[in-house]
Amino acid sequence: MDTTDSLSEEILRNALGSARFGKTVYYFPAIGSTNDFARELASGGAAEGAVVVSGEQIRGRGRQGRRWISAPGAGIYLSIILRPGLPPANATGITLLAAVATARAIDTVTGLRPGIKWPNDILIGGKKICGILTEAGSDRAGEKYLILGIGVNVNNDEFPPEIRKSASSLKMRLGRAVSRKKLIVEIIHRIEESYPDFSARGDLSKIIVVYRRFSVTLGQQVRVEGYRGGFQGRALDVAADGSLLVKKENGEVTAVRSGEITPLIFSSKK
Ligand code: BTN
């Protein structure tokens, strides 16, 4: 572990400066899951922008009930409480916003060029570097909230055998350690920058322009796994609400709102 990269509430608060997000920061050397702790805070009425960071997660959670490997001191395990003024159905776009913010932050801090696999996996060299888990809930006063959970493989030197082929870290790609602090600050500032348009009007238009540039899915033949057994087609574009437009072999275009897609031939160098 890089000892110059230590984290604490004070270090994070000072590094975030006057950012609106992160005025309230919780840091734990280890925790079950930052998303779970953020949920407890939000249920009790915690304000938008509260940030939870941990050095390690014992029960880090991924999408679709999967585990998120959260080795001590190696990655970023970050959750942010959000309270957008939008109905929950329109709030799903936050994951695209977070993916763009994180991809741009990785680019700025490391010079690496990440790709985004729809909807929000960040890959480098075809291997996963970052995952995003957004969860919705209501607090005791009935007010809705979102927990935006972001996990980045930063300074991992290895992964367990079951994900070794599919996961990588920034350090593995770059050949040197990366400051988690710098990256956390950059991610939070980027989210803060694009959040007002989204929160007020659900407007993702500027985000989608940048999303297209980072996408490794558009133009690809993909398989969409859905509740009716799935289908294949060409990923054409991302719609205004963030859904993926896929042209099936019979010419019909379907908007895919959620689910897992698999590229049939992975041709991108990202
Ligand atoms: C995925 O499956 O791709 C999503 C992974 C999300 C992991 C992050 S780490 C911080 C937050 N806390 C969790 O337990 N999960 C998310």
mmCIF file with all atom_site columns, N, CA, C and O and ligand atoms in Angstrom, residues 32-36 57 59-64 66-68 70 76-79 120-121 128 130-133 149-152, ligand 1:
data_model
loop_
_atom_site.group_PDB
_atom_site.id
_atom_site.type_symbol
_atom_site.label_atom_id
_atom_site.label_alt_id
_atom_site.label_comp_id
_atom_site.label_asym_id
_atom_site.label_entity_id
_atom_site.label_seq_id
_atom_site.pdbx_PDB_ins_code
_atom_site.Cartn_x
_atom_site.Cartn_y
_atom_site.Cartn_z
_atom_site.occupancy
_atom_site.B_iso_or_equiv
_atom_site.pdbx_formal_charge
_atom_site.auth_seq_id
_atom_site.auth_comp_id
_atom_site.auth_asym_id
_atom_site.auth_atom_id
_atom_site.pdbx_PDB_model_num
ATOM   1   N N   . GLY A 1 32  ? -18.802 -2.426  6.425   1.00 0.00 ? 32  GLY A N   1
ATOM   2   C CA  . GLY A 1 32  ? -19.493 -3.462  5.644   1.00 0.00 ? 32  GLY A CA  1
ATOM   3   C C   . GLY A 1 32  ? -19.603 -2.998  4.201   1.00 0.00 ? 32  GLY A C   1
ATOM   4   O O   . GLY A 1 32  ? -18.923 -3.519  3.311   1.00 0.00 ? 32  GLY A O   1
ATOM   5   N N   . SER A 1 33  ? -20.426 -1.976  3.978   1.00 0.00 ? 33  SER A N   1
ATOM   6   C CA  . SER A 1 33  ? -20.594 -1.404  2.640   1.00 0.00 ? 33  SER A CA  1
ATOM   7   C C   . SER A 1 33  ? -20.884 0.091   2.799   1.00 0.00 ? 33  SER A C   1
ATOM   8   O O   . SER A 1 33  ? -21.736 0.468   3.614   1.00 0.00 ? 33  SER A O   1
ATOM   9   N N   . THR A 1 34  ? -20.208 0.933   2.037   1.00 0.00 ? 34  THR A N   1
ATOM   10  C CA  . THR A 1 34  ? -20.451 2.385   2.142   1.00 0.00 ? 34  THR A CA  1
ATOM   11  C C   . THR A 1 34  ? -21.885 2.703   1.708   1.00 0.00 ? 34  THR A C   1
ATOM   12  O O   . THR A 1 34  ? -22.507 3.625   2.228   1.00 0.00 ? 34  THR A O   1
ATOM   13  N N   . ASN A 1 35  ? -22.432 1.931   0.749   1.00 0.00 ? 35  ASN A N   1
ATOM   14  C CA  . ASN A 1 35  ? -23.824 2.165   0.338   1.00 0.00 ? 35  ASN A CA  1
ATOM   15  C C   . ASN A 1 35  ? -24.786 1.889   1.493   1.00 0.00 ? 35  ASN A C   1
ATOM   16  O O   . ASN A 1 35  ? -25.745 2.625   1.689   1.00 0.00 ? 35  ASN A O   1
ATOM   17  N N   . ASP A 1 36  ? -24.522 0.824   2.259   1.00 0.00 ? 36  ASP A N   1
ATOM   18  C CA  . ASP A 1 36  ? -25.406 0.494   3.384   1.00 0.00 ? 36  ASP A CA  1
ATOM   19  C C   . ASP A 1 36  ? -25.369 1.601   4.436   1.00 0.00 ? 36  ASP A C   1
ATOM   20  O O   . ASP A 1 36  ? -26.400 1.995   4.975   1.00 0.00 ? 36  ASP A O   1
ATOM   21  N N   . GLN A 1 57  ? -13.973 -2.565  2.262   1.00 0.00 ? 57  GLN A N   1
ATOM   22  C CA  . GLN A 1 57  ? -15.354 -2.987  2.505   1.00 0.00 ? 57  GLN A CA  1
ATOM   23  C C   . GLN A 1 57  ? -15.367 -4.502  2.754   1.00 0.00 ? 57  GLN A C   1
ATOM   24  O O   . GLN A 1 57  ? -14.757 -5.262  1.995   1.00 0.00 ? 57  GLN A O   1
ATOM   25  N N   . ARG A 1 59  ? -18.288 -6.247  3.081   1.00 0.00 ? 59  ARG A N   1
ATOM   26  C CA  . ARG A 1 59  ? -19.390 -6.802  2.284   1.00 0.00 ? 59  ARG A CA  1
ATOM   27  C C   . ARG A 1 59  ? -19.731 -5.854  1.149   1.00 0.00 ? 59  ARG A C   1
ATOM   28  O O   . ARG A 1 59  ? -20.897 -5.441  0.992   1.00 0.00 ? 59  ARG A O   1
ATOM   29  N N   . GLY A 1 60  ? -18.713 -5.471  0.360   1.00 0.00 ? 60  GLY A N   1
ATOM   30  C CA  . GLY A 1 60  ? -18.932 -4.577  -0.768  1.00 0.00 ? 60  GLY A CA  1
ATOM   31  C C   . GLY A 1 60  ? -19.908 -5.225  -1.748  1.00 0.00 ? 60  GLY A C   1
ATOM   32  O O   . GLY A 1 60  ? -19.772 -6.404  -2.058  1.00 0.00 ? 60  GLY A O   1
ATOM   33  N N   . ARG A 1 61  ? -20.896 -4.455  -2.200  1.00 0.00 ? 61  ARG A N   1
ATOM   34  C CA  . ARG A 1 61  ? -21.927 -5.018  -3.075  1.00 0.00 ? 61  ARG A CA  1
ATOM   35  C C   . ARG A 1 61  ? -21.829 -4.470  -4.488  1.00 0.00 ? 61  ARG A C   1
ATOM   36  O O   . ARG A 1 61  ? -21.559 -3.289  -4.692  1.00 0.00 ? 61  ARG A O   1
ATOM   37  N N   . GLY A 1 62  ? -22.035 -5.361  -5.466  1.00 0.00 ? 62  GLY A N   1
ATOM   38  C CA  . GLY A 1 62  ? -22.070 -4.959  -6.861  1.00 0.00 ? 62  GLY A CA  1
ATOM   39  C C   . GLY A 1 62  ? -23.489 -5.044  -7.398  1.00 0.00 ? 62  GLY A C   1
ATOM   40  O O   . GLY A 1 62  ? -24.422 -5.318  -6.635  1.00 0.00 ? 62  GLY A O   1
ATOM   41  N N   . ARG A 1 63  ? -23.654 -4.811  -8.687  1.00 0.00 ? 63  ARG A N   1
ATOM   42  C CA  . ARG A 1 63  ? -24.993 -4.901  -9.284  1.00 0.00 ? 63  ARG A CA  1
ATOM   43  C C   . ARG A 1 63  ? -25.429 -6.360  -9.335  1.00 0.00 ? 63  ARG A C   1
ATOM   44  O O   . ARG A 1 63  ? -24.612 -7.268  -9.342  1.00 0.00 ? 63  ARG A O   1
ATOM   45  N N   . GLN A 1 64  ? -26.737 -6.546  -9.410  1.00 0.00 ? 64  GLN A N   1
ATOM   46  C CA  . GLN A 1 64  ? -27.357 -7.864  -9.528  1.00 0.00 ? 64  GLN A CA  1
ATOM   47  C C   . GLN A 1 64  ? -26.887 -8.846  -8.457  1.00 0.00 ? 64  GLN A C   1
ATOM   48  O O   . GLN A 1 64  ? -26.588 -10.006 -8.751  1.00 0.00 ? 64  GLN A O   1
ATOM   49  N N   . ARG A 1 66  ? -24.202 -9.188  -6.946  1.00 0.00 ? 66  ARG A N   1
ATOM   50  C CA  . ARG A 1 66  ? -22.824 -9.693  -6.941  1.00 0.00 ? 66  ARG A CA  1
ATOM   51  C C   . ARG A 1 66  ? -22.013 -9.023  -5.825  1.00 0.00 ? 66  ARG A C   1
ATOM   52  O O   . ARG A 1 66  ? -22.400 -8.002  -5.291  1.00 0.00 ? 66  ARG A O   1
ATOM   53  N N   . ARG A 1 67  ? -20.857 -9.623  -5.543  1.00 0.00 ? 67  ARG A N   1
ATOM   54  C CA  . ARG A 1 67  ? -19.947 -9.089  -4.539  1.00 0.00 ? 67  ARG A CA  1
ATOM   55  C C   . ARG A 1 67  ? -19.019 -8.082  -5.227  1.00 0.00 ? 67  ARG A C   1
ATOM   56  O O   . ARG A 1 67  ? -18.708 -8.252  -6.407  1.00 0.00 ? 67  ARG A O   1
ATOM   57  N N   . TRP A 1 68  ? -18.593 -7.055  -4.499  1.00 0.00 ? 68  TRP A N   1
ATOM   58  C CA  . TRP A 1 68  ? -17.585 -6.136  -5.054  1.00 0.00 ? 68  TRP A CA  1
ATOM   59  C C   . TRP A 1 68  ? -16.329 -6.262  -4.210  1.00 0.00 ? 68  TRP A C   1
ATOM   60  O O   . TRP A 1 68  ? -16.303 -5.917  -3.035  1.00 0.00 ? 68  TRP A O   1
ATOM   61  N N   . SER A 1 70  ? -13.254 -5.513  -2.375  1.00 0.00 ? 70  SER A N   1
ATOM   62  C CA  . SER A 1 70  ? -12.885 -4.193  -1.850  1.00 0.00 ? 70  SER A CA  1
ATOM   63  C C   . SER A 1 70  ? -11.671 -4.314  -0.940  1.00 0.00 ? 70  SER A C   1
ATOM   64  O O   . SER A 1 70  ? -11.745 -4.152  0.282   1.00 0.00 ? 70  SER A O   1
ATOM   65  N N   . ILE A 1 76  ? -11.075 2.779   -4.339  1.00 0.00 ? 76  ILE A N   1
ATOM   66  C CA  . ILE A 1 76  ? -11.966 3.835   -3.860  1.00 0.00 ? 76  ILE A CA  1
ATOM   67  C C   . ILE A 1 76  ? -13.322 3.188   -3.621  1.00 0.00 ? 76  ILE A C   1
ATOM   68  O O   . ILE A 1 76  ? -13.866 2.534   -4.530  1.00 0.00 ? 76  ILE A O   1
ATOM   69  N N   . TYR A 1 77  ? -13.837 3.344   -2.399  1.00 0.00 ? 77  TYR A N   1
ATOM   70  C CA  . TYR A 1 77  ? -15.163 2.839   -2.050  1.00 0.00 ? 77  TYR A CA  1
ATOM   71  C C   . TYR A 1 77  ? -15.926 4.056   -1.539  1.00 0.00 ? 77  TYR A C   1
ATOM   72  O O   . TYR A 1 77  ? -15.670 4.519   -0.415  1.00 0.00 ? 77  TYR A O   1
ATOM   73  N N   . LEU A 1 78  ? -16.807 4.587   -2.371  1.00 0.00 ? 78  LEU A N   1
ATOM   74  C CA  . LEU A 1 78  ? -17.382 5.916   -2.159  1.00 0.00 ? 78  LEU A CA  1
ATOM   75  C C   . LEU A 1 78  ? -18.886 5.884   -2.377  1.00 0.00 ? 78  LEU A C   1
ATOM   76  O O   . LEU A 1 78  ? -19.348 5.287   -3.364  1.00 0.00 ? 78  LEU A O   1
ATOM   77  N N   . SER A 1 79  ? -19.654 6.484   -1.468  1.00 0.00 ? 79  SER A N   1
ATOM   78  C CA  . SER A 1 79  ? -21.099 6.620   -1.678  1.00 0.00 ? 79  SER A CA  1
ATOM   79  C C   . SER A 1 79  ? -21.495 8.068   -1.414  1.00 0.00 ? 79  SER A C   1
ATOM   80  O O   . SER A 1 79  ? -20.976 8.689   -0.483  1.00 0.00 ? 79  SER A O   1
ATOM   81  N N   . ASN A 1 120 ? -22.882 1.573   -17.248 1.00 0.00 ? 120 ASN A N   1
ATOM   82  C CA  . ASN A 1 120 ? -21.955 2.354   -16.423 1.00 0.00 ? 120 ASN A CA  1
ATOM   83  C C   . ASN A 1 120 ? -20.717 1.597   -15.935 1.00 0.00 ? 120 ASN A C   1
ATOM   84  O O   . ASN A 1 120 ? -20.154 1.956   -14.909 1.00 0.00 ? 120 ASN A O   1
ATOM   85  N N   . ASP A 1 121 ? -20.297 0.573   -16.672 1.00 0.00 ? 121 ASP A N   1
ATOM   86  C CA  . ASP A 1 121 ? -19.027 -0.061  -16.298 1.00 0.00 ? 121 ASP A CA  1
ATOM   87  C C   . ASP A 1 121 ? -17.894 0.701   -16.979 1.00 0.00 ? 121 ASP A C   1
ATOM   88  O O   . ASP A 1 121 ? -17.974 0.987   -18.172 1.00 0.00 ? 121 ASP A O   1
ATOM   89  N N   . LYS A 1 128 ? -12.513 -4.448  -16.438 1.00 0.00 ? 128 LYS A N   1
ATOM   90  C CA  . LYS A 1 128 ? -13.281 -3.520  -15.605 1.00 0.00 ? 128 LYS A CA  1
ATOM   91  C C   . LYS A 1 128 ? -12.417 -2.871  -14.530 1.00 0.00 ? 128 LYS A C   1
ATOM   92  O O   . LYS A 1 128 ? -11.705 -3.537  -13.792 1.00 0.00 ? 128 LYS A O   1
ATOM   93  N N   . CYS A 1 130 ? -13.957 0.109   -12.879 1.00 0.00 ? 130 CYS A N   1
ATOM   94  C CA  . CYS A 1 130 ? -14.883 0.808   -11.981 1.00 0.00 ? 130 CYS A CA  1
ATOM   95  C C   . CYS A 1 130 ? -16.305 0.313   -12.191 1.00 0.00 ? 130 CYS A C   1
ATOM   96  O O   . CYS A 1 130 ? -16.699 0.021   -13.321 1.00 0.00 ? 130 CYS A O   1
ATOM   97  N N   . GLY A 1 131 ? -17.044 0.200   -11.093 1.00 0.00 ? 131 GLY A N   1
ATOM   98  C CA  . GLY A 1 131 ? -18.465 -0.148  -11.166 1.00 0.00 ? 131 GLY A CA  1
ATOM   99  C C   . GLY A 1 131 ? -19.281 0.842   -10.353 1.00 0.00 ? 131 GLY A C   1
ATOM   100 O O   . GLY A 1 131 ? -18.772 1.453   -9.403  1.00 0.00 ? 131 GLY A O   1
ATOM   101 N N   . ILE A 1 132 ? -20.536 1.031   -10.758 1.00 0.00 ? 132 ILE A N   1
ATOM   102 C CA  . ILE A 1 132 ? -21.406 2.013   -10.104 1.00 0.00 ? 132 ILE A CA  1
ATOM   103 C C   . ILE A 1 132 ? -22.716 1.330   -9.707  1.00 0.00 ? 132 ILE A C   1
ATOM   104 O O   . ILE A 1 132 ? -23.317 0.621   -10.522 1.00 0.00 ? 132 ILE A O   1
ATOM   105 N N   . LEU A 1 133 ? -23.116 1.519   -8.475  1.00 0.00 ? 133 LEU A N   1
ATOM   106 C CA  . LEU A 1 133 ? -24.351 0.911   -7.967  1.00 0.00 ? 133 LEU A CA  1
ATOM   107 C C   . LEU A 1 133 ? -25.221 2.022   -7.380  1.00 0.00 ? 133 LEU A C   1
ATOM   108 O O   . LEU A 1 133 ? -24.876 2.614   -6.364  1.00 0.00 ? 133 LEU A O   1
ATOM   109 N N   . GLY A 1 149 ? -23.234 4.799   -5.429  1.00 0.00 ? 149 GLY A N   1
ATOM   110 C CA  . GLY A 1 149 ? -22.058 4.089   -4.929  1.00 0.00 ? 149 GLY A CA  1
ATOM   111 C C   . GLY A 1 149 ? -21.063 3.851   -6.065  1.00 0.00 ? 149 GLY A C   1
ATOM   112 O O   . GLY A 1 149 ? -21.427 3.334   -7.123  1.00 0.00 ? 149 GLY A O   1
ATOM   113 N N   . ILE A 1 150 ? -19.818 4.250   -5.841  1.00 0.00 ? 150 ILE A N   1
ATOM   114 C CA  . ILE A 1 150 ? -18.795 4.137   -6.884  1.00 0.00 ? 150 ILE A CA  1
ATOM   115 C C   . ILE A 1 150 ? -17.605 3.348   -6.329  1.00 0.00 ? 150 ILE A C   1
ATOM   116 O O   . ILE A 1 150 ? -17.070 3.674   -5.259  1.00 0.00 ? 150 ILE A O   1
ATOM   117 N N   . GLY A 1 151 ? -17.209 2.310   -7.038  1.00 0.00 ? 151 GLY A N   1
ATOM   118 C CA  . GLY A 1 151 ? -16.034 1.534   -6.654  1.00 0.00 ? 151 GLY A CA  1
ATOM   119 C C   . GLY A 1 151 ? -15.003 1.594   -7.774  1.00 0.00 ? 151 GLY A C   1
ATOM   120 O O   . GLY A 1 151 ? -15.330 1.313   -8.932  1.00 0.00 ? 151 GLY A O   1
ATOM   121 N N   . VAL A 1 152 ? -13.769 2.009   -7.446  1.00 0.00 ? 152 VAL A N   1
ATOM   122 C CA  . VAL A 1 152 ? -12.712 2.078   -8.465  1.00 0.00 ? 152 VAL A CA  1
ATOM   123 C C   . VAL A 1 152 ? -11.531 1.222   -8.011  1.00 0.00 ? 152 VAL A C   1
ATOM   124 O O   . VAL A 1 152 ? -11.075 1.336   -6.864  1.00 0.00 ? 152 VAL A O   1
HETATM 125 C C1  . BTN B 2 .   ? -20.948 -3.131  -10.124 1.00 0.00 ? 1   BTN B C1  1
HETATM 126 O O1  . BTN B 2 .   ? -21.354 -4.278  -9.910  1.00 0.00 ? 1   BTN B O1  1
HETATM 127 O O2  . BTN B 2 .   ? -20.375 -2.864  -11.187 1.00 0.00 ? 1   BTN B O2  1
HETATM 128 C C2  . BTN B 2 .   ? -21.164 -2.043  -9.111  1.00 0.00 ? 1   BTN B C2  1
HETATM 129 C C3  . BTN B 2 .   ? -20.091 -1.987  -8.062  1.00 0.00 ? 1   BTN B C3  1
HETATM 130 C C4  . BTN B 2 .   ? -20.298 -0.870  -7.044  1.00 0.00 ? 1   BTN B C4  1
HETATM 131 C C5  . BTN B 2 .   ? -19.298 -0.905  -5.919  1.00 0.00 ? 1   BTN B C5  1
HETATM 132 C C6  . BTN B 2 .   ? -19.413 0.279   -5.016  1.00 0.00 ? 1   BTN B C6  1
HETATM 133 S S1  . BTN B 2 .   ? -18.053 0.414   -3.887  1.00 0.00 ? 1   BTN B S1  1
HETATM 134 C C7  . BTN B 2 .   ? -18.878 1.653   -3.002  1.00 0.00 ? 1   BTN B C7  1
HETATM 135 C C8  . BTN B 2 .   ? -20.332 1.246   -2.924  1.00 0.00 ? 1   BTN B C8  1
HETATM 136 N N1  . BTN B 2 .   ? -20.567 0.369   -1.795  1.00 0.00 ? 1   BTN B N1  1
HETATM 137 C C9  . BTN B 2 .   ? -20.927 -0.862  -2.177  1.00 0.00 ? 1   BTN B C9  1
HETATM 138 O O3  . BTN B 2 .   ? -21.166 -1.818  -1.400  1.00 0.00 ? 1   BTN B O3  1
HETATM 139 N N2  . BTN B 2 .   ? -20.965 -0.935  -3.511  1.00 0.00 ? 1   BTN B N2  1
HETATM 140 C C10 . BTN B 2 .   ? -20.649 0.344   -4.126  1.00 0.00 ? 1   BTN B C10 1
#
